[in-house]
């Protein structure tokens, strides 16, 4: 029996063109897909140096039992289990899943789904596309054509006195994060 997640995964992987891939994902979007992308491309670290599967296969399916794998990843990310014990826990958890599910779990551990859809494309599919924004820099008045402050010609810039910063709002499945940064990344 092939899982819906695995069939969608293969369909996206074997489709040419980003827009076509995004449309397949859009039609098959589920909370599990959202969690898979979060676990693969999110900011958390799992602190696993190498992962070598033990070759065992179980009866769990990614469609139904993904929480089992996700909970293990969170234990690794929170450093509840570390070192060799973390590697053994991850091996044991992956071994609970059937073969096709394991193929996707390996890619999540590698932090690359290899299906041709980036995190930006995924965010676009779920309607949370991240937009790039840069801090406005003050312009040098001598380089602005047609402005002569002596004869009364004015130039207005978006720069104000004080510290300029940008507010970054990042939405993930686990919550919304707000961060303010200056140009010097403070």
mmCIF file of N, CA and C in Angstrom, residues 3-132:
data_model
loop_
_atom_site.group_PDB
_atom_site.id
_atom_site.type_symbol
_atom_site.label_atom_id
_atom_site.label_comp_id
_atom_site.label_asym_id
_atom_site.label_seq_id
_atom_site.Cartn_x
_atom_site.Cartn_y
_atom_site.Cartn_z
ATOM 1 N N UNK A 3 1.456 5.295 0.410
ATOM 2 C CA UNK A 3 0.843 6.402 1.137
ATOM 3 C C UNK A 3 0.553 7.576 0.204
ATOM 4 N N UNK A 4 -0.433 8.381 0.576
ATOM 5 C CA UNK A 4 -0.787 9.569 -0.202
ATOM 6 C C UNK A 4 0.376 10.553 -0.229
ATOM 7 N N UNK A 5 1.034 10.727 0.897
ATOM 8 C CA UNK A 5 2.184 11.634 0.960
ATOM 9 C C UNK A 5 3.267 11.152 0.007
ATOM 10 N N UNK A 6 3.545 9.858 0.000
ATOM 11 C CA UNK A 6 4.592 9.316 -0.871
ATOM 12 C C UNK A 6 4.212 9.467 -2.348
ATOM 13 N N UNK A 7 2.945 9.172 -2.697
ATOM 14 C CA UNK A 7 2.514 9.315 -4.093
ATOM 15 C C UNK A 7 2.625 10.771 -4.536
ATOM 16 N N UNK A 8 2.220 11.703 -3.686
ATOM 17 C CA UNK A 8 2.335 13.127 -4.014
ATOM 18 C C UNK A 8 3.798 13.516 -4.133
ATOM 19 N N UNK A 9 4.614 13.013 -3.232
ATOM 20 C CA UNK A 9 6.054 13.266 -3.249
ATOM 21 C C UNK A 9 6.650 12.844 -4.594
ATOM 22 N N UNK A 10 6.334 11.634 -5.050
ATOM 23 C CA UNK A 10 6.842 11.141 -6.336
ATOM 24 C C UNK A 10 6.301 11.952 -7.509
ATOM 25 N N UNK A 11 5.026 12.304 -7.441
ATOM 26 C CA UNK A 11 4.425 13.083 -8.519
ATOM 27 C C UNK A 11 5.115 14.436 -8.665
ATOM 28 N N UNK A 12 5.369 15.101 -7.538
ATOM 29 C CA UNK A 12 6.064 16.393 -7.581
ATOM 30 C C UNK A 12 7.486 16.198 -8.096
ATOM 31 N N UNK A 13 8.151 15.195 -7.591
ATOM 32 C CA UNK A 13 9.540 14.928 -7.971
ATOM 33 C C UNK A 13 9.670 14.654 -9.475
ATOM 34 N N UNK A 14 8.674 13.998 -10.074
ATOM 35 C CA UNK A 14 8.737 13.610 -11.481
ATOM 36 C C UNK A 14 8.045 14.597 -12.422
ATOM 37 N N UNK A 15 7.655 15.750 -11.917
ATOM 38 C CA UNK A 15 7.000 16.767 -12.730
ATOM 39 C C UNK A 15 7.998 17.862 -13.059
ATOM 40 N N UNK A 16 7.961 18.311 -14.297
ATOM 41 C CA UNK A 16 8.838 19.410 -14.711
ATOM 42 C C UNK A 16 8.127 20.740 -14.461
ATOM 43 N N UNK A 17 8.903 21.750 -14.091
ATOM 44 C CA UNK A 17 8.361 23.097 -13.926
ATOM 45 C C UNK A 17 7.879 23.375 -12.521
ATOM 46 N N UNK A 18 8.369 24.462 -11.978
ATOM 47 C CA UNK A 18 8.032 24.835 -10.604
ATOM 48 C C UNK A 18 6.543 25.089 -10.431
ATOM 49 N N UNK A 19 5.918 25.780 -11.383
ATOM 50 C CA UNK A 19 4.489 26.082 -11.245
ATOM 51 C C UNK A 19 3.645 24.812 -11.232
ATOM 52 N N UNK A 20 3.997 23.841 -12.055
ATOM 53 C CA UNK A 20 3.269 22.570 -12.066
ATOM 54 C C UNK A 20 3.458 21.836 -10.742
ATOM 55 N N UNK A 21 4.680 21.857 -10.216
ATOM 56 C CA UNK A 21 4.970 21.222 -8.932
ATOM 57 C C UNK A 21 4.159 21.890 -7.816
ATOM 58 N N UNK A 22 4.128 23.224 -7.838
ATOM 59 C CA UNK A 22 3.387 23.961 -6.811
ATOM 60 C C UNK A 22 1.893 23.654 -6.894
ATOM 61 N N UNK A 23 1.367 23.474 -8.099
ATOM 62 C CA UNK A 23 -0.053 23.163 -8.256
ATOM 63 C C UNK A 23 -0.374 21.786 -7.681
ATOM 64 N N UNK A 24 0.502 20.820 -7.894
ATOM 65 C CA UNK A 24 0.301 19.476 -7.316
ATOM 66 C C UNK A 24 0.290 19.574 -5.797
ATOM 67 N N UNK A 25 1.249 20.313 -5.246
ATOM 68 C CA UNK A 25 1.312 20.467 -3.790
ATOM 69 C C UNK A 25 0.072 21.195 -3.273
ATOM 70 N N UNK A 26 -0.361 22.222 -3.987
ATOM 71 C CA UNK A 26 -1.552 22.984 -3.581
ATOM 72 C C UNK A 26 -2.777 22.062 -3.499
ATOM 73 N N UNK A 27 -2.926 21.177 -4.472
ATOM 74 C CA UNK A 27 -4.084 20.266 -4.502
ATOM 75 C C UNK A 27 -4.014 19.214 -3.399
ATOM 76 N N UNK A 28 -2.807 18.907 -2.941
ATOM 77 C CA UNK A 28 -2.628 17.843 -1.949
ATOM 78 C C UNK A 28 -2.179 18.365 -0.586
ATOM 79 N N UNK A 29 -2.305 19.661 -0.367
ATOM 80 C CA UNK A 29 -1.833 20.276 0.870
ATOM 81 C C UNK A 29 -2.554 19.673 2.078
ATOM 82 N N UNK A 30 -1.780 19.428 3.119
ATOM 83 C CA UNK A 30 -2.327 18.886 4.360
ATOM 84 C C UNK A 30 -1.458 19.374 5.513
ATOM 85 N N UNK A 31 -1.947 19.250 6.742
ATOM 86 C CA UNK A 31 -1.109 19.624 7.897
ATOM 87 C C UNK A 31 0.205 18.835 7.941
ATOM 88 N N UNK A 32 0.185 17.605 7.458
ATOM 89 C CA UNK A 32 1.416 16.805 7.463
ATOM 90 C C UNK A 32 2.428 17.400 6.497
ATOM 91 N N UNK A 33 1.976 17.814 5.295
ATOM 92 C CA UNK A 33 2.903 18.464 4.361
ATOM 93 C C UNK A 33 3.498 19.718 4.984
ATOM 94 N N UNK A 34 2.678 20.498 5.663
ATOM 95 C CA UNK A 34 3.175 21.721 6.318
ATOM 96 C C UNK A 34 4.260 21.372 7.337
ATOM 97 N N UNK A 35 4.002 20.316 8.131
ATOM 98 C CA UNK A 35 4.968 19.930 9.153
ATOM 99 C C UNK A 35 6.243 19.374 8.523
ATOM 100 N N UNK A 36 6.109 18.644 7.424
ATOM 101 C CA UNK A 36 7.286 18.116 6.724
ATOM 102 C C UNK A 36 8.179 19.267 6.261
ATOM 103 N N UNK A 37 7.594 20.302 5.663
ATOM 104 C CA UNK A 37 8.400 21.440 5.217
ATOM 105 C C UNK A 37 9.010 22.187 6.388
ATOM 106 N N UNK A 38 8.261 22.341 7.464
ATOM 107 C CA UNK A 38 8.786 23.008 8.659
ATOM 108 C C UNK A 38 9.963 22.214 9.233
ATOM 109 N N UNK A 39 9.801 20.893 9.326
ATOM 110 C CA UNK A 39 10.866 20.057 9.887
ATOM 111 C C UNK A 39 12.089 20.013 8.973
ATOM 112 N N UNK A 40 11.876 20.113 7.670
ATOM 113 C CA UNK A 40 12.985 20.048 6.726
ATOM 114 C C UNK A 40 13.714 21.374 6.608
ATOM 115 N N UNK A 41 12.976 22.455 6.456
ATOM 116 C CA UNK A 41 13.596 23.737 6.133
ATOM 117 C C UNK A 41 13.497 24.780 7.247
ATOM 118 N N UNK A 42 12.927 24.421 8.379
ATOM 119 C CA UNK A 42 12.789 25.358 9.491
ATOM 120 C C UNK A 42 14.129 25.648 10.162
ATOM 121 N N UNK A 43 14.142 26.571 11.114
ATOM 122 C CA UNK A 43 15.396 27.003 11.742
ATOM 123 C C UNK A 43 15.975 26.041 12.775
ATOM 124 N N UNK A 44 15.198 25.067 13.231
ATOM 125 C CA UNK A 44 15.665 24.159 14.268
ATOM 126 C C UNK A 44 16.801 23.277 13.771
ATOM 127 N N UNK A 45 17.679 22.893 14.697
ATOM 128 C CA UNK A 45 18.783 21.978 14.388
ATOM 129 C C UNK A 45 18.540 20.670 15.123
ATOM 130 N N UNK A 46 18.946 19.561 14.496
ATOM 131 C CA UNK A 46 18.721 18.250 15.099
ATOM 132 C C UNK A 46 19.989 17.644 15.688
ATOM 133 N N UNK A 47 21.134 18.222 15.449
ATOM 134 C CA UNK A 47 22.403 17.816 16.052
ATOM 135 C C UNK A 47 22.740 16.352 15.783
ATOM 136 N N UNK A 48 22.507 15.920 14.553
ATOM 137 C CA UNK A 48 22.877 14.571 14.127
ATOM 138 C C UNK A 48 23.998 14.712 13.110
ATOM 139 N N UNK A 49 25.144 14.116 13.410
ATOM 140 C CA UNK A 49 26.279 14.217 12.480
ATOM 141 C C UNK A 49 26.082 13.312 11.281
ATOM 142 N N UNK A 50 25.773 12.074 11.534
ATOM 143 C CA UNK A 50 25.546 11.126 10.448
ATOM 144 C C UNK A 50 24.330 10.280 10.782
ATOM 145 N N UNK A 51 23.631 9.905 9.749
ATOM 146 C CA UNK A 51 22.493 9.005 9.954
ATOM 147 C C UNK A 51 22.662 7.824 9.020
ATOM 148 N N UNK A 52 22.735 6.643 9.598
ATOM 149 C CA UNK A 52 22.844 5.414 8.821
ATOM 150 C C UNK A 52 21.646 4.553 9.197
ATOM 151 N N UNK A 53 20.742 4.328 8.236
ATOM 152 C CA UNK A 53 19.574 3.498 8.553
ATOM 153 C C UNK A 53 20.002 2.072 8.895
ATOM 154 N N UNK A 54 19.246 1.432 9.769
ATOM 155 C CA UNK A 54 19.622 0.073 10.188
ATOM 156 C C UNK A 54 19.020 -1.003 9.289
ATOM 157 N N UNK A 55 18.212 -0.611 8.300
ATOM 158 C CA UNK A 55 17.668 -1.574 7.342
ATOM 159 C C UNK A 55 16.373 -2.239 7.770
ATOM 160 N N UNK A 56 15.877 -1.898 8.950
ATOM 161 C CA UNK A 56 14.611 -2.476 9.416
ATOM 162 C C UNK A 56 13.443 -1.645 8.914
ATOM 163 N N UNK A 57 12.320 -2.320 8.676
ATOM 164 C CA UNK A 57 11.101 -1.644 8.230
ATOM 165 C C UNK A 57 9.957 -2.047 9.137
ATOM 166 N N UNK A 58 9.142 -1.076 9.472
ATOM 167 C CA UNK A 58 8.008 -1.333 10.345
ATOM 168 C C UNK A 58 6.689 -1.217 9.610
ATOM 169 N N UNK A 59 5.662 -0.864 10.351
ATOM 170 C CA UNK A 59 4.311 -0.826 9.802
ATOM 171 C C UNK A 59 3.693 0.577 9.844
ATOM 172 N N UNK A 60 4.413 1.570 10.337
ATOM 173 C CA UNK A 60 3.858 2.920 10.415
ATOM 174 C C UNK A 60 3.927 3.616 9.058
ATOM 175 N N UNK A 61 2.938 4.496 8.799
ATOM 176 C CA UNK A 61 2.870 5.263 7.560
ATOM 177 C C UNK A 61 3.015 6.752 7.874
ATOM 178 N N UNK A 62 3.729 7.449 7.018
ATOM 179 C CA UNK A 62 3.959 8.876 7.208
ATOM 180 C C UNK A 62 2.638 9.648 7.241
ATOM 181 N N UNK A 63 1.630 9.182 6.502
ATOM 182 C CA UNK A 63 0.330 9.855 6.450
ATOM 183 C C UNK A 63 -0.381 9.864 7.801
ATOM 184 N N UNK A 64 -0.211 8.803 8.546
ATOM 185 C CA UNK A 64 -0.957 8.622 9.795
ATOM 186 C C UNK A 64 -0.081 8.880 11.022
ATOM 187 N N UNK A 65 1.173 8.462 10.949
ATOM 188 C CA UNK A 65 2.028 8.412 12.132
ATOM 189 C C UNK A 65 3.181 9.419 12.117
ATOM 190 N N UNK A 66 3.051 10.476 11.323
ATOM 191 C CA UNK A 66 4.169 11.420 11.213
ATOM 192 C C UNK A 66 4.539 12.025 12.564
ATOM 193 N N UNK A 67 3.570 12.196 13.452
ATOM 194 C CA UNK A 67 3.855 12.761 14.780
ATOM 195 C C UNK A 67 4.930 11.975 15.522
ATOM 196 N N UNK A 68 4.976 10.671 15.322
ATOM 197 C CA UNK A 68 5.999 9.837 15.973
ATOM 198 C C UNK A 68 7.391 10.315 15.571
ATOM 199 N N UNK A 69 7.586 10.537 14.278
ATOM 200 C CA UNK A 69 8.877 11.012 13.772
ATOM 201 C C UNK A 69 9.132 12.460 14.206
ATOM 202 N N UNK A 70 8.124 13.309 14.070
ATOM 203 C CA UNK A 70 8.256 14.719 14.451
ATOM 204 C C UNK A 70 8.644 14.853 15.929
ATOM 205 N N UNK A 71 8.020 14.079 16.795
ATOM 206 C CA UNK A 71 8.339 14.150 18.222
ATOM 207 C C UNK A 71 9.794 13.763 18.491
ATOM 208 N N UNK A 72 10.304 12.805 17.748
ATOM 209 C CA UNK A 72 11.719 12.431 17.880
ATOM 210 C C UNK A 72 12.606 13.592 17.450
ATOM 211 N N UNK A 73 12.259 14.234 16.320
ATOM 212 C CA UNK A 73 13.041 15.393 15.875
ATOM 213 C C UNK A 73 13.042 16.501 16.926
ATOM 214 N N UNK A 74 11.917 16.719 17.575
ATOM 215 C CA UNK A 74 11.846 17.769 18.596
ATOM 216 C C UNK A 74 12.700 17.414 19.815
ATOM 217 N N UNK A 75 12.776 16.131 20.153
ATOM 218 C CA UNK A 75 13.660 15.709 21.243
ATOM 219 C C UNK A 75 15.113 16.000 20.890
ATOM 220 N N UNK A 76 15.468 15.773 19.627
ATOM 221 C CA UNK A 76 16.835 16.074 19.181
ATOM 222 C C UNK A 76 17.079 17.579 19.153
ATOM 223 N N UNK A 77 16.123 18.331 18.644
ATOM 224 C CA UNK A 77 16.273 19.788 18.554
ATOM 225 C C UNK A 77 16.375 20.428 19.938
ATOM 226 N N UNK A 78 15.633 19.894 20.895
ATOM 227 C CA UNK A 78 15.656 20.431 22.266
ATOM 228 C C UNK A 78 16.791 19.854 23.098
ATOM 229 N N UNK A 79 17.605 19.012 22.481
ATOM 230 C CA UNK A 79 18.773 18.399 23.121
ATOM 231 C C UNK A 79 18.386 17.542 24.323
ATOM 232 N N UNK A 80 17.183 16.951 24.265
ATOM 233 C CA UNK A 80 16.768 16.020 25.314
ATOM 234 C C UNK A 80 17.559 14.720 25.202
ATOM 235 N N UNK A 81 17.957 14.386 23.974
ATOM 236 C CA UNK A 81 18.770 13.206 23.698
ATOM 237 C C UNK A 81 19.899 13.671 22.792
ATOM 238 N N UNK A 82 21.129 13.296 23.117
ATOM 239 C CA UNK A 82 22.274 13.775 22.343
ATOM 240 C C UNK A 82 23.238 12.627 22.020
ATOM 241 N N UNK A 83 24.190 12.926 21.144
ATOM 242 C CA UNK A 83 25.269 11.990 20.829
ATOM 243 C C UNK A 83 24.789 10.677 20.243
ATOM 244 N N UNK A 84 25.435 9.590 20.677
ATOM 245 C CA UNK A 84 25.103 8.252 20.168
ATOM 246 C C UNK A 84 23.669 7.871 20.507
ATOM 247 N N UNK A 85 23.189 8.296 21.665
ATOM 248 C CA UNK A 85 21.810 7.985 22.054
ATOM 249 C C UNK A 85 20.820 8.641 21.091
ATOM 250 N N UNK A 86 21.139 9.830 20.625
ATOM 251 C CA UNK A 86 20.277 10.522 19.663
ATOM 252 C C UNK A 86 20.251 9.780 18.332
ATOM 253 N N UNK A 87 21.415 9.316 17.893
ATOM 254 C CA UNK A 87 21.471 8.555 16.641
ATOM 255 C C UNK A 87 20.692 7.253 16.753
ATOM 256 N N UNK A 88 20.819 6.566 17.890
ATOM 257 C CA UNK A 88 20.076 5.311 18.096
ATOM 258 C C UNK A 88 18.563 5.569 18.134
ATOM 259 N N UNK A 89 18.147 6.645 18.813
ATOM 260 C CA UNK A 89 16.727 6.977 18.878
ATOM 261 C C UNK A 89 16.181 7.265 17.483
ATOM 262 N N UNK A 90 16.924 8.020 16.689
ATOM 263 C CA UNK A 90 16.481 8.338 15.339
ATOM 264 C C UNK A 90 16.404 7.079 14.480
ATOM 265 N N UNK A 91 17.403 6.210 14.585
ATOM 266 C CA UNK A 91 17.369 4.935 13.846
ATOM 267 C C UNK A 91 16.156 4.099 14.243
ATOM 268 N N UNK A 92 15.917 3.998 15.536
ATOM 269 C CA UNK A 92 14.800 3.192 16.025
ATOM 270 C C UNK A 92 13.465 3.776 15.565
ATOM 271 N N UNK A 93 13.349 5.096 15.575
ATOM 272 C CA UNK A 93 12.096 5.735 15.154
ATOM 273 C C UNK A 93 11.866 5.524 13.668
ATOM 274 N N UNK A 94 12.886 5.758 12.853
ATOM 275 C CA UNK A 94 12.750 5.576 11.405
ATOM 276 C C UNK A 94 12.414 4.113 11.088
ATOM 277 N N UNK A 95 12.991 3.171 11.819
ATOM 278 C CA UNK A 95 12.754 1.748 11.580
ATOM 279 C C UNK A 95 11.300 1.345 11.824
ATOM 280 N N UNK A 96 10.547 2.158 12.539
ATOM 281 C CA UNK A 96 9.132 1.870 12.776
ATOM 282 C C UNK A 96 8.283 2.058 11.524
ATOM 283 N N UNK A 97 8.809 2.809 10.550
ATOM 284 C CA UNK A 97 8.044 3.168 9.360
ATOM 285 C C UNK A 97 8.309 2.197 8.215
ATOM 286 N N UNK A 98 7.320 2.090 7.333
ATOM 287 C CA UNK A 98 7.465 1.235 6.160
ATOM 288 C C UNK A 98 8.425 1.903 5.165
ATOM 289 N N UNK A 99 8.837 1.145 4.168
ATOM 290 C CA UNK A 99 9.906 1.538 3.241
ATOM 291 C C UNK A 99 9.675 2.904 2.590
ATOM 292 N N UNK A 100 8.498 3.116 1.977
ATOM 293 C CA UNK A 100 8.260 4.368 1.248
ATOM 294 C C UNK A 100 8.287 5.576 2.176
ATOM 295 N N UNK A 101 7.748 5.425 3.352
ATOM 296 C CA UNK A 101 7.782 6.527 4.325
ATOM 297 C C UNK A 101 9.223 6.838 4.713
ATOM 298 N N UNK A 102 10.029 5.804 4.875
ATOM 299 C CA UNK A 102 11.427 6.017 5.234
ATOM 300 C C UNK A 102 12.163 6.834 4.179
ATOM 301 N N UNK A 103 11.828 6.639 2.906
ATOM 302 C CA UNK A 103 12.478 7.399 1.837
ATOM 303 C C UNK A 103 12.304 8.904 2.060
ATOM 304 N N UNK A 104 11.138 9.321 2.508
ATOM 305 C CA UNK A 104 10.885 10.746 2.778
ATOM 306 C C UNK A 104 11.554 11.160 4.086
ATOM 307 N N UNK A 105 11.496 10.316 5.093
ATOM 308 C CA UNK A 105 12.109 10.644 6.387
ATOM 309 C C UNK A 105 13.611 10.888 6.239
ATOM 310 N N UNK A 106 14.280 10.103 5.392
ATOM 311 C CA UNK A 106 15.718 10.304 5.153
ATOM 312 C C UNK A 106 15.970 11.713 4.615
ATOM 313 N N UNK A 107 15.127 12.139 3.699
ATOM 314 C CA UNK A 107 15.310 13.462 3.086
ATOM 315 C C UNK A 107 15.053 14.579 4.100
ATOM 316 N N UNK A 108 14.135 14.354 5.014
ATOM 317 C CA UNK A 108 13.881 15.340 6.073
ATOM 318 C C UNK A 108 15.117 15.441 6.966
ATOM 319 N N UNK A 109 15.690 14.311 7.316
ATOM 320 C CA UNK A 109 16.900 14.304 8.147
ATOM 321 C C UNK A 109 18.044 15.014 7.422
ATOM 322 N N UNK A 110 18.141 14.820 6.102
ATOM 323 C CA UNK A 110 19.179 15.482 5.300
ATOM 324 C C UNK A 110 18.897 16.968 5.091
ATOM 325 N N UNK A 111 17.690 17.419 5.453
ATOM 326 C CA UNK A 111 17.251 18.813 5.315
ATOM 327 C C UNK A 111 17.147 19.237 3.853
ATOM 328 N N UNK A 112 16.764 18.290 2.986
ATOM 329 C CA UNK A 112 16.578 18.584 1.574
ATOM 330 C C UNK A 112 15.631 17.541 0.990
ATOM 331 N N UNK A 113 14.401 17.958 0.670
ATOM 332 C CA UNK A 113 13.417 17.017 0.140
ATOM 333 C C UNK A 113 13.739 16.564 -1.281
ATOM 334 N N UNK A 114 14.510 17.350 -2.012
ATOM 335 C CA UNK A 114 14.930 17.001 -3.378
ATOM 336 C C UNK A 114 13.750 16.745 -4.293
ATOM 337 N N UNK A 115 12.740 17.632 -4.214
ATOM 338 C CA UNK A 115 11.583 17.514 -5.102
ATOM 339 C C UNK A 115 11.411 18.757 -5.968
ATOM 340 N N UNK A 116 12.326 19.700 -5.867
ATOM 341 C CA UNK A 116 12.264 20.879 -6.725
ATOM 342 C C UNK A 116 11.333 21.965 -6.236
ATOM 343 N N UNK A 117 10.989 21.931 -4.955
ATOM 344 C CA UNK A 117 10.180 22.995 -4.364
ATOM 345 C C UNK A 117 10.944 23.530 -3.161
ATOM 346 N N UNK A 118 11.324 24.797 -3.252
ATOM 347 C CA UNK A 118 12.066 25.431 -2.165
ATOM 348 C C UNK A 118 11.095 25.877 -1.074
ATOM 349 N N UNK A 119 11.647 26.339 0.030
ATOM 350 C CA UNK A 119 10.802 26.856 1.108
ATOM 351 C C UNK A 119 10.017 28.071 0.623
ATOM 352 N N UNK A 120 10.646 28.944 -0.178
ATOM 353 C CA UNK A 120 9.926 30.106 -0.723
ATOM 354 C C UNK A 120 8.739 29.676 -1.578
ATOM 355 N N UNK A 121 8.933 28.643 -2.409
ATOM 356 C CA UNK A 121 7.828 28.139 -3.230
ATOM 357 C C UNK A 121 6.722 27.560 -2.353
ATOM 358 N N UNK A 122 7.122 26.851 -1.310
ATOM 359 C CA UNK A 122 6.132 26.289 -0.399
ATOM 360 C C UNK A 122 5.336 27.395 0.291
ATOM 361 N N UNK A 123 6.031 28.420 0.774
ATOM 362 C CA UNK A 123 5.347 29.540 1.422
ATOM 363 C C UNK A 123 4.392 30.224 0.459
ATOM 364 N N UNK A 124 4.762 30.283 -0.812
ATOM 365 C CA UNK A 124 3.882 30.840 -1.837
ATOM 366 C C UNK A 124 2.624 29.984 -1.965
ATOM 367 N N UNK A 125 2.781 28.672 -1.937
ATOM 368 C CA UNK A 125 1.636 27.755 -2.055
ATOM 369 C C UNK A 125 0.666 27.950 -0.888
ATOM 370 N N UNK A 126 1.181 28.130 0.311
ATOM 371 C CA UNK A 126 0.290 28.263 1.480
ATOM 372 C C UNK A 126 -0.092 29.713 1.748
ATOM 373 N N UNK A 127 0.346 30.628 0.869
ATOM 374 C CA UNK A 127 -0.054 32.027 0.987
ATOM 375 C C UNK A 127 0.732 32.815 2.007
ATOM 376 N N UNK A 128 1.932 32.388 2.311
ATOM 377 C CA UNK A 128 2.760 33.102 3.287
ATOM 378 C C UNK A 128 4.120 33.433 2.696
ATOM 379 N N UNK A 129 4.128 33.837 1.424
ATOM 380 C CA UNK A 129 5.392 34.134 0.732
ATOM 381 C C UNK A 129 6.143 35.213 1.484
ATOM 382 N N UNK A 130 7.416 34.947 1.729
ATOM 383 C CA UNK A 130 8.301 35.877 2.418
ATOM 384 C C UNK A 130 8.781 36.916 1.418
ATOM 385 N N UNK A 131 8.655 38.178 1.739
ATOM 386 C CA UNK A 131 9.116 39.225 0.836
ATOM 387 C C UNK A 131 10.412 39.803 1.361
ATOM 388 N N UNK A 132 11.310 40.079 0.444
ATOM 389 C CA UNK A 132 12.596 40.672 0.806
ATOM 390 C C UNK A 132 12.411 42.181 0.930
#
